[in-house]
């Protein structure tokens, strides 16, 4: 049997591999209106990728638990309407295949709930390259809490110094940084490169296709994994 991988690449999904961030913005925007607490779209976008509880606290600081719960339920319903229209971002599957081909453990490090995660995995169609997958059931709080990164590493038994993460939001960079895992930022979630670098991203690329191009040239944090 081949040796188990000694290195890992952790992948966020929403906004990194799948073009879903703006579906979340729309769903939250509609949900907040239905809950009687409208929020501007740009404020919602700034919080996408954050733990939903923290997102609700940040965007509805004065709302009751009942209003927040109502908004969360509406968000789930409205986001489900977008599922048939979600699409892969450039280079997503190709990057997963290339990383696995180099012998790194490929881990989907997400806190997406079960039904959403099933849809995302079906869209990715990349099961043959995955070493492990996390989900909302693995942690009590999502990013920027580092729990999901710790769980992802634990599932493949690899230390932080032998791993790299790829994400599209400051929350990915912050969560991985708190565990000591360098994070590659991609701008497909709508967050600019300067902000991702300011949060501590090791490198920033336009999208997964650009990460793959750098890897093929022997450049970037993934190429440096040992």
PDB file of C-alpha atoms in Angstrom:
ATOM      1  CA  UNK A   1       0.000   0.000   0.000  1.00  0.00           C
ATOM      2  CA  UNK A   2       1.247   3.539  -0.707  1.00  0.00           C
ATOM      3  CA  UNK A   3       2.265   5.665   2.231  1.00  0.00           C
ATOM      4  CA  UNK A   4      -0.390   7.978   3.656  1.00  0.00           C
ATOM      5  CA  UNK A   5       0.073  11.624   2.619  1.00  0.00           C
ATOM      6  CA  UNK A   6       2.290  13.685   4.896  1.00  0.00           C
ATOM      7  CA  UNK A   7       1.074  17.023   3.539  1.00  0.00           C
ATOM      8  CA  UNK A   8      -2.369  18.507   3.023  1.00  0.00           C
ATOM      9  CA  UNK A   9      -4.166  21.245   1.153  1.00  0.00           C
ATOM     10  CA  UNK A  10      -7.379  22.438   2.777  1.00  0.00           C
ATOM     11  CA  UNK A  11     -10.022  23.970   0.527  1.00  0.00           C
ATOM     12  CA  UNK A  12     -12.840  26.276   1.434  1.00  0.00           C
ATOM     13  CA  UNK A  13     -15.733  25.674  -0.994  1.00  0.00           C
ATOM     14  CA  UNK A  14     -18.139  28.637  -1.131  1.00  0.00           C
ATOM     15  CA  UNK A  15     -16.540  31.428  -3.158  1.00  0.00           C
ATOM     16  CA  UNK A  16     -13.338  29.416  -3.596  1.00  0.00           C
ATOM     17  CA  UNK A  17     -14.367  26.406  -5.668  1.00  0.00           C
ATOM     18  CA  UNK A  18     -18.053  27.197  -6.241  1.00  0.00           C
ATOM     19  CA  UNK A  19     -19.496  30.532  -7.362  1.00  0.00           C
ATOM     20  CA  UNK A  20     -22.003  30.788  -4.519  1.00  0.00           C
ATOM     21  CA  UNK A  21     -21.184  33.910  -2.517  1.00  0.00           C
ATOM     22  CA  UNK A  22     -23.608  36.168  -4.326  1.00  0.00           C
ATOM     23  CA  UNK A  23     -26.333  33.564  -3.979  1.00  0.00           C
ATOM     24  CA  UNK A  24     -25.758  33.812  -0.235  1.00  0.00           C
ATOM     25  CA  UNK A  25     -25.890  37.619  -0.410  1.00  0.00           C
ATOM     26  CA  UNK A  26     -29.213  37.503  -2.217  1.00  0.00           C
ATOM     27  CA  UNK A  27     -30.633  34.903   0.147  1.00  0.00           C
ATOM     28  CA  UNK A  28     -29.613  36.849   3.256  1.00  0.00           C
ATOM     29  CA  UNK A  29     -30.895  40.117   1.781  1.00  0.00           C
ATOM     30  CA  UNK A  30     -34.312  38.623   1.138  1.00  0.00           C
ATOM     31  CA  UNK A  31     -34.283  36.877   4.506  1.00  0.00           C
ATOM     32  CA  UNK A  32     -33.559  40.079   6.412  1.00  0.00           C
ATOM     33  CA  UNK A  33     -36.396  41.862   4.630  1.00  0.00           C
ATOM     34  CA  UNK A  34     -38.805  39.051   5.461  1.00  0.00           C
ATOM     35  CA  UNK A  35     -37.684  39.184   9.095  1.00  0.00           C
ATOM     36  CA  UNK A  36     -38.438  42.912   9.151  1.00  0.00           C
ATOM     37  CA  UNK A  37     -34.801  43.961   9.511  1.00  0.00           C
ATOM     38  CA  UNK A  38     -33.420  44.895   6.066  1.00  0.00           C
ATOM     39  CA  UNK A  39     -29.633  45.126   5.651  1.00  0.00           C
ATOM     40  CA  UNK A  40     -27.714  46.708   2.775  1.00  0.00           C
ATOM     41  CA  UNK A  41     -26.244  44.203   0.325  1.00  0.00           C
ATOM     42  CA  UNK A  42     -22.677  45.451   0.665  1.00  0.00           C
ATOM     43  CA  UNK A  43     -22.751  44.862   4.416  1.00  0.00           C
ATOM     44  CA  UNK A  44     -23.988  41.332   3.863  1.00  0.00           C
ATOM     45  CA  UNK A  45     -21.273  40.635   1.311  1.00  0.00           C
ATOM     46  CA  UNK A  46     -18.601  41.717   3.779  1.00  0.00           C
ATOM     47  CA  UNK A  47     -19.773  39.009   6.190  1.00  0.00           C
ATOM     48  CA  UNK A  48     -20.190  36.082   3.797  1.00  0.00           C
ATOM     49  CA  UNK A  49     -18.066  33.129   4.871  1.00  0.00           C
ATOM     50  CA  UNK A  50     -18.407  34.025   8.532  1.00  0.00           C
ATOM     51  CA  UNK A  51     -20.128  31.739  11.016  1.00  0.00           C
ATOM     52  CA  UNK A  52     -23.881  32.370  10.623  1.00  0.00           C
ATOM     53  CA  UNK A  53     -24.298  33.160  14.305  1.00  0.00           C
ATOM     54  CA  UNK A  54     -21.538  35.747  14.157  1.00  0.00           C
ATOM     55  CA  UNK A  55     -22.940  37.084  10.877  1.00  0.00           C
ATOM     56  CA  UNK A  56     -26.329  37.618  12.475  1.00  0.00           C
ATOM     57  CA  UNK A  57     -24.769  39.278  15.520  1.00  0.00           C
ATOM     58  CA  UNK A  58     -22.758  41.597  13.286  1.00  0.00           C
ATOM     59  CA  UNK A  59     -25.580  42.523  10.904  1.00  0.00           C
ATOM     60  CA  UNK A  60     -28.494  42.496  13.355  1.00  0.00           C
ATOM     61  CA  UNK A  61     -26.811  43.655  16.591  1.00  0.00           C
ATOM     62  CA  UNK A  62     -30.029  44.883  18.186  1.00  0.00           C
ATOM     63  CA  UNK A  63     -32.366  42.134  16.980  1.00  0.00           C
ATOM     64  CA  UNK A  64     -33.947  39.532  19.212  1.00  0.00           C
ATOM     65  CA  UNK A  65     -33.009  35.870  19.040  1.00  0.00           C
ATOM     66  CA  UNK A  66     -36.400  35.230  17.461  1.00  0.00           C
ATOM     67  CA  UNK A  67     -35.750  37.693  14.620  1.00  0.00           C
ATOM     68  CA  UNK A  68     -32.297  36.231  14.018  1.00  0.00           C
ATOM     69  CA  UNK A  69     -33.681  32.700  13.982  1.00  0.00           C
ATOM     70  CA  UNK A  70     -36.384  33.737  11.535  1.00  0.00           C
ATOM     71  CA  UNK A  71     -33.817  35.331   9.239  1.00  0.00           C
ATOM     72  CA  UNK A  72     -31.678  32.201   9.353  1.00  0.00           C
ATOM     73  CA  UNK A  73     -34.625  30.015   8.359  1.00  0.00           C
ATOM     74  CA  UNK A  74     -35.539  32.295   5.472  1.00  0.00           C
ATOM     75  CA  UNK A  75     -31.915  32.333   4.315  1.00  0.00           C
ATOM     76  CA  UNK A  76     -31.858  28.541   4.118  1.00  0.00           C
ATOM     77  CA  UNK A  77     -35.042  28.523   2.066  1.00  0.00           C
ATOM     78  CA  UNK A  78     -33.979  31.273  -0.326  1.00  0.00           C
ATOM     79  CA  UNK A  79     -30.474  29.857  -0.774  1.00  0.00           C
ATOM     80  CA  UNK A  80     -31.980  26.489  -1.715  1.00  0.00           C
ATOM     81  CA  UNK A  81     -33.655  28.237  -4.662  1.00  0.00           C
ATOM     82  CA  UNK A  82     -30.202  29.103  -6.020  1.00  0.00           C
ATOM     83  CA  UNK A  83     -28.889  25.517  -5.901  1.00  0.00           C
ATOM     84  CA  UNK A  84     -29.722  24.642  -9.538  1.00  0.00           C
ATOM     85  CA  UNK A  85     -27.898  27.764 -10.737  1.00  0.00           C
ATOM     86  CA  UNK A  86     -24.627  27.346  -8.832  1.00  0.00           C
ATOM     87  CA  UNK A  87     -21.526  26.745 -10.932  1.00  0.00           C
ATOM     88  CA  UNK A  88     -17.883  25.824 -10.506  1.00  0.00           C
ATOM     89  CA  UNK A  89     -15.278  28.561 -10.508  1.00  0.00           C
ATOM     90  CA  UNK A  90     -12.437  28.429 -13.084  1.00  0.00           C
ATOM     91  CA  UNK A  91      -9.894  25.714 -12.369  1.00  0.00           C
ATOM     92  CA  UNK A  92     -11.723  24.275  -9.352  1.00  0.00           C
ATOM     93  CA  UNK A  93     -11.780  20.583 -10.303  1.00  0.00           C
ATOM     94  CA  UNK A  94      -8.460  20.775 -12.127  1.00  0.00           C
ATOM     95  CA  UNK A  95      -6.736  22.156  -9.036  1.00  0.00           C
ATOM     96  CA  UNK A  96      -8.179  19.428  -6.804  1.00  0.00           C
ATOM     97  CA  UNK A  97      -6.988  16.803  -9.266  1.00  0.00           C
ATOM     98  CA  UNK A  98      -3.507  18.308  -9.537  1.00  0.00           C
ATOM     99  CA  UNK A  99      -3.065  18.622  -5.778  1.00  0.00           C
ATOM    100  CA  UNK A 100      -4.140  15.021  -5.232  1.00  0.00           C
ATOM    101  CA  UNK A 101      -1.842  13.920  -8.056  1.00  0.00           C
ATOM    102  CA  UNK A 102       1.118  15.458  -6.249  1.00  0.00           C
ATOM    103  CA  UNK A 103       0.408  13.254  -3.249  1.00  0.00           C
ATOM    104  CA  UNK A 104      -1.088  15.870  -0.929  1.00  0.00           C
ATOM    105  CA  UNK A 105      -4.192  15.045   1.075  1.00  0.00           C
ATOM    106  CA  UNK A 106      -7.083  17.068  -0.347  1.00  0.00           C
ATOM    107  CA  UNK A 107      -9.502  18.201   2.351  1.00  0.00           C
ATOM    108  CA  UNK A 108     -12.699  20.185   1.918  1.00  0.00           C
ATOM    109  CA  UNK A 109     -12.570  22.370   5.023  1.00  0.00           C
ATOM    110  CA  UNK A 110     -16.074  23.780   5.216  1.00  0.00           C
ATOM    111  CA  UNK A 111     -18.778  24.213   7.817  1.00  0.00           C
ATOM    112  CA  UNK A 112     -21.598  24.000   5.286  1.00  0.00           C
ATOM    113  CA  UNK A 113     -24.669  22.173   6.640  1.00  0.00           C
ATOM    114  CA  UNK A 114     -25.455  18.674   5.386  1.00  0.00           C
ATOM    115  CA  UNK A 115     -27.917  19.407   2.548  1.00  0.00           C
ATOM    116  CA  UNK A 116     -25.822  22.303   1.200  1.00  0.00           C
ATOM    117  CA  UNK A 117     -22.642  20.249   1.401  1.00  0.00           C
ATOM    118  CA  UNK A 118     -24.213  17.356  -0.514  1.00  0.00           C
ATOM    119  CA  UNK A 119     -25.143  19.738  -3.334  1.00  0.00           C
ATOM    120  CA  UNK A 120     -21.691  21.291  -3.391  1.00  0.00           C
ATOM    121  CA  UNK A 121     -19.969  17.911  -3.472  1.00  0.00           C
ATOM    122  CA  UNK A 122     -22.221  16.740  -6.293  1.00  0.00           C
ATOM    123  CA  UNK A 123     -21.373  19.874  -8.254  1.00  0.00           C
ATOM    124  CA  UNK A 124     -17.636  19.407  -7.665  1.00  0.00           C
ATOM    125  CA  UNK A 125     -17.768  15.722  -8.676  1.00  0.00           C
ATOM    126  CA  UNK A 126     -14.348  15.250  -7.108  1.00  0.00           C
ATOM    127  CA  UNK A 127     -14.829  12.404  -4.637  1.00  0.00           C
ATOM    128  CA  UNK A 128     -11.938  10.407  -6.116  1.00  0.00           C
ATOM    129  CA  UNK A 129      -9.478  13.093  -5.053  1.00  0.00           C
ATOM    130  CA  UNK A 130     -10.762  13.792  -1.543  1.00  0.00           C
ATOM    131  CA  UNK A 131      -9.018  12.494   1.556  1.00  0.00           C
ATOM    132  CA  UNK A 132     -11.517  14.061   3.998  1.00  0.00           C
ATOM    133  CA  UNK A 133     -14.415  16.484   4.238  1.00  0.00           C
ATOM    134  CA  UNK A 134     -15.623  18.554   7.183  1.00  0.00           C
ATOM    135  CA  UNK A 135     -19.118  19.895   7.759  1.00  0.00           C
ATOM    136  CA  UNK A 136     -21.240  21.929  10.160  1.00  0.00           C
ATOM    137  CA  UNK A 137     -21.598  18.842  12.345  1.00  0.00           C
ATOM    138  CA  UNK A 138     -17.881  18.896  13.167  1.00  0.00           C
ATOM    139  CA  UNK A 139     -17.794  22.221  15.036  1.00  0.00           C
ATOM    140  CA  UNK A 140     -19.963  24.478  17.145  1.00  0.00           C
ATOM    141  CA  UNK A 141     -18.694  27.668  15.468  1.00  0.00           C
ATOM    142  CA  UNK A 142     -17.518  28.268  11.914  1.00  0.00           C
ATOM    143  CA  UNK A 143     -14.779  30.576  10.615  1.00  0.00           C
ATOM    144  CA  UNK A 144     -13.153  32.806  11.757  1.00  0.00           C
ATOM    145  CA  UNK A 145     -13.099  30.365  14.664  1.00  0.00           C
ATOM    146  CA  UNK A 146     -10.205  27.992  13.866  1.00  0.00           C
ATOM    147  CA  UNK A 147     -12.101  24.854  14.850  1.00  0.00           C
ATOM    148  CA  UNK A 148     -12.874  23.691  11.327  1.00  0.00           C
ATOM    149  CA  UNK A 149      -9.201  23.972  10.333  1.00  0.00           C
ATOM    150  CA  UNK A 150      -8.170  21.924  13.363  1.00  0.00           C
ATOM    151  CA  UNK A 151     -10.768  19.288  12.527  1.00  0.00           C
ATOM    152  CA  UNK A 152      -9.645  19.174   8.900  1.00  0.00           C
ATOM    153  CA  UNK A 153      -6.038  18.573   9.930  1.00  0.00           C
ATOM    154  CA  UNK A 154      -7.096  15.994  12.491  1.00  0.00           C
ATOM    155  CA  UNK A 155      -9.066  14.004   9.922  1.00  0.00           C
ATOM    156  CA  UNK A 156      -5.918  13.382   7.885  1.00  0.00           C
ATOM    157  CA  UNK A 157      -3.457  13.352  10.778  1.00  0.00           C
ATOM    158  CA  UNK A 158      -1.268  16.127   9.394  1.00  0.00           C
ATOM    159  CA  UNK A 159       0.377  18.965  11.342  1.00  0.00           C
ATOM    160  CA  UNK A 160      -0.199  22.629  10.519  1.00  0.00           C
ATOM    161  CA  UNK A 161       3.361  23.148   9.308  1.00  0.00           C
ATOM    162  CA  UNK A 162       2.770  20.606   6.542  1.00  0.00           C
ATOM    163  CA  UNK A 163      -0.478  22.111   5.281  1.00  0.00           C
ATOM    164  CA  UNK A 164      -1.783  25.011   3.208  1.00  0.00           C
ATOM    165  CA  UNK A 165      -5.307  26.392   3.037  1.00  0.00           C
ATOM    166  CA  UNK A 166      -7.086  28.083   0.125  1.00  0.00           C
ATOM    167  CA  UNK A 167      -9.966  30.472   0.773  1.00  0.00           C
ATOM    168  CA  UNK A 168     -11.689  33.561  -0.545  1.00  0.00           C
ATOM    169  CA  UNK A 169     -12.474  35.513   2.623  1.00  0.00           C
ATOM    170  CA  UNK A 170     -10.675  37.188   5.485  1.00  0.00           C
ATOM    171  CA  UNK A 171     -12.329  34.608   7.728  1.00  0.00           C
ATOM    172  CA  UNK A 172     -10.487  31.775   5.969  1.00  0.00           C
ATOM    173  CA  UNK A 173      -7.188  33.597   6.343  1.00  0.00           C
ATOM    174  CA  UNK A 174      -7.836  34.403   9.988  1.00  0.00           C
ATOM    175  CA  UNK A 175      -8.995  30.896  10.903  1.00  0.00           C
ATOM    176  CA  UNK A 176      -6.046  29.158   9.269  1.00  0.00           C
ATOM    177  CA  UNK A 177      -3.594  31.692  10.641  1.00  0.00           C
ATOM    178  CA  UNK A 178      -4.739  31.025  14.191  1.00  0.00           C
ATOM    179  CA  UNK A 179      -3.748  27.393  13.699  1.00  0.00           C
ATOM    180  CA  UNK A 180      -0.459  28.183  11.948  1.00  0.00           C
ATOM    181  CA  UNK A 181      -1.556  27.113   8.449  1.00  0.00           C
ATOM    182  CA  UNK A 182      -0.584  29.554   5.656  1.00  0.00           C
ATOM    183  CA  UNK A 183      -3.548  30.581   3.534  1.00  0.00           C
ATOM    184  CA  UNK A 184      -3.701  31.292  -0.185  1.00  0.00           C
ATOM    185  CA  UNK A 185      -6.352  33.887  -0.953  1.00  0.00           C
ATOM    186  CA  UNK A 186      -8.421  33.875  -4.133  1.00  0.00           C
ATOM    187  CA  UNK A 187     -10.520  36.851  -5.201  1.00  0.00           C
ATOM    188  CA  UNK A 188     -13.480  34.877  -6.537  1.00  0.00           C
ATOM    189  CA  UNK A 189     -15.475  35.652  -3.407  1.00  0.00           C
ATOM    190  CA  UNK A 190     -15.402  39.364  -4.180  1.00  0.00           C
ATOM    191  CA  UNK A 191     -12.799  40.397  -1.590  1.00  0.00           C
ATOM    192  CA  UNK A 192      -9.835  42.369  -2.911  1.00  0.00           C
ATOM    193  CA  UNK A 193      -6.249  41.232  -2.845  1.00  0.00           C
ATOM    194  CA  UNK A 194      -5.047  44.044  -0.587  1.00  0.00           C
ATOM    195  CA  UNK A 195      -7.581  43.097   2.048  1.00  0.00           C
ATOM    196  CA  UNK A 196      -6.747  39.413   1.859  1.00  0.00           C
ATOM    197  CA  UNK A 197      -3.059  40.214   2.177  1.00  0.00           C
ATOM    198  CA  UNK A 198      -3.828  42.544   5.068  1.00  0.00           C
ATOM    199  CA  UNK A 199      -5.555  39.671   6.829  1.00  0.00           C
ATOM    200  CA  UNK A 200      -2.369  37.636   6.437  1.00  0.00           C
ATOM    201  CA  UNK A 201      -2.750  35.699   3.173  1.00  0.00           C
ATOM    202  CA  UNK A 202       0.542  34.150   2.087  1.00  0.00           C
ATOM    203  CA  UNK A 203      -0.279  34.720  -1.594  1.00  0.00           C
ATOM    204  CA  UNK A 204      -3.286  36.037  -3.512  1.00  0.00           C
ATOM    205  CA  UNK A 205      -4.494  34.871  -6.920  1.00  0.00           C
ATOM    206  CA  UNK A 206      -7.484  35.694  -9.086  1.00  0.00           C
ATOM    207  CA  UNK A 207      -8.957  32.198  -8.892  1.00  0.00           C
ATOM    208  CA  UNK A 208      -8.226  28.481  -8.578  1.00  0.00           C
ATOM    209  CA  UNK A 209      -7.058  28.417 -12.206  1.00  0.00           C
ATOM    210  CA  UNK A 210      -4.360  30.969 -11.373  1.00  0.00           C
ATOM    211  CA  UNK A 211      -3.324  28.933  -8.308  1.00  0.00           C
ATOM    212  CA  UNK A 212      -2.999  25.898 -10.582  1.00  0.00           C
ATOM    213  CA  UNK A 213      -0.935  27.823 -13.135  1.00  0.00           C
ATOM    214  CA  UNK A 214       1.493  28.913 -10.417  1.00  0.00           C
ATOM    215  CA  UNK A 215       1.680  25.360  -9.075  1.00  0.00           C
ATOM    216  CA  UNK A 216       2.517  23.983 -12.509  1.00  0.00           C
ATOM    217  CA  UNK A 217       5.362  26.492 -12.704  1.00  0.00           C
ATOM    218  CA  UNK A 218       6.631  25.357  -9.298  1.00  0.00           C
ATOM    219  CA  UNK A 219       5.586  28.541  -7.554  1.00  0.00           C
ATOM    220  CA  UNK A 220       3.479  29.320  -4.511  1.00  0.00           C
ATOM    221  CA  UNK A 221       2.838  27.786  -1.099  1.00  0.00           C
ATOM    222  CA  UNK A 222       1.518  24.481  -2.433  1.00  0.00           C
ATOM    223  CA  UNK A 223       4.652  23.912  -4.497  1.00  0.00           C
ATOM    224  CA  UNK A 224       6.684  24.558  -1.345  1.00  0.00           C
ATOM    225  CA  UNK A 225       4.868  21.906   0.725  1.00  0.00           C
ATOM    226  CA  UNK A 226       7.177  19.220   2.067  1.00  0.00           C
TER     227      UNK A 226
END
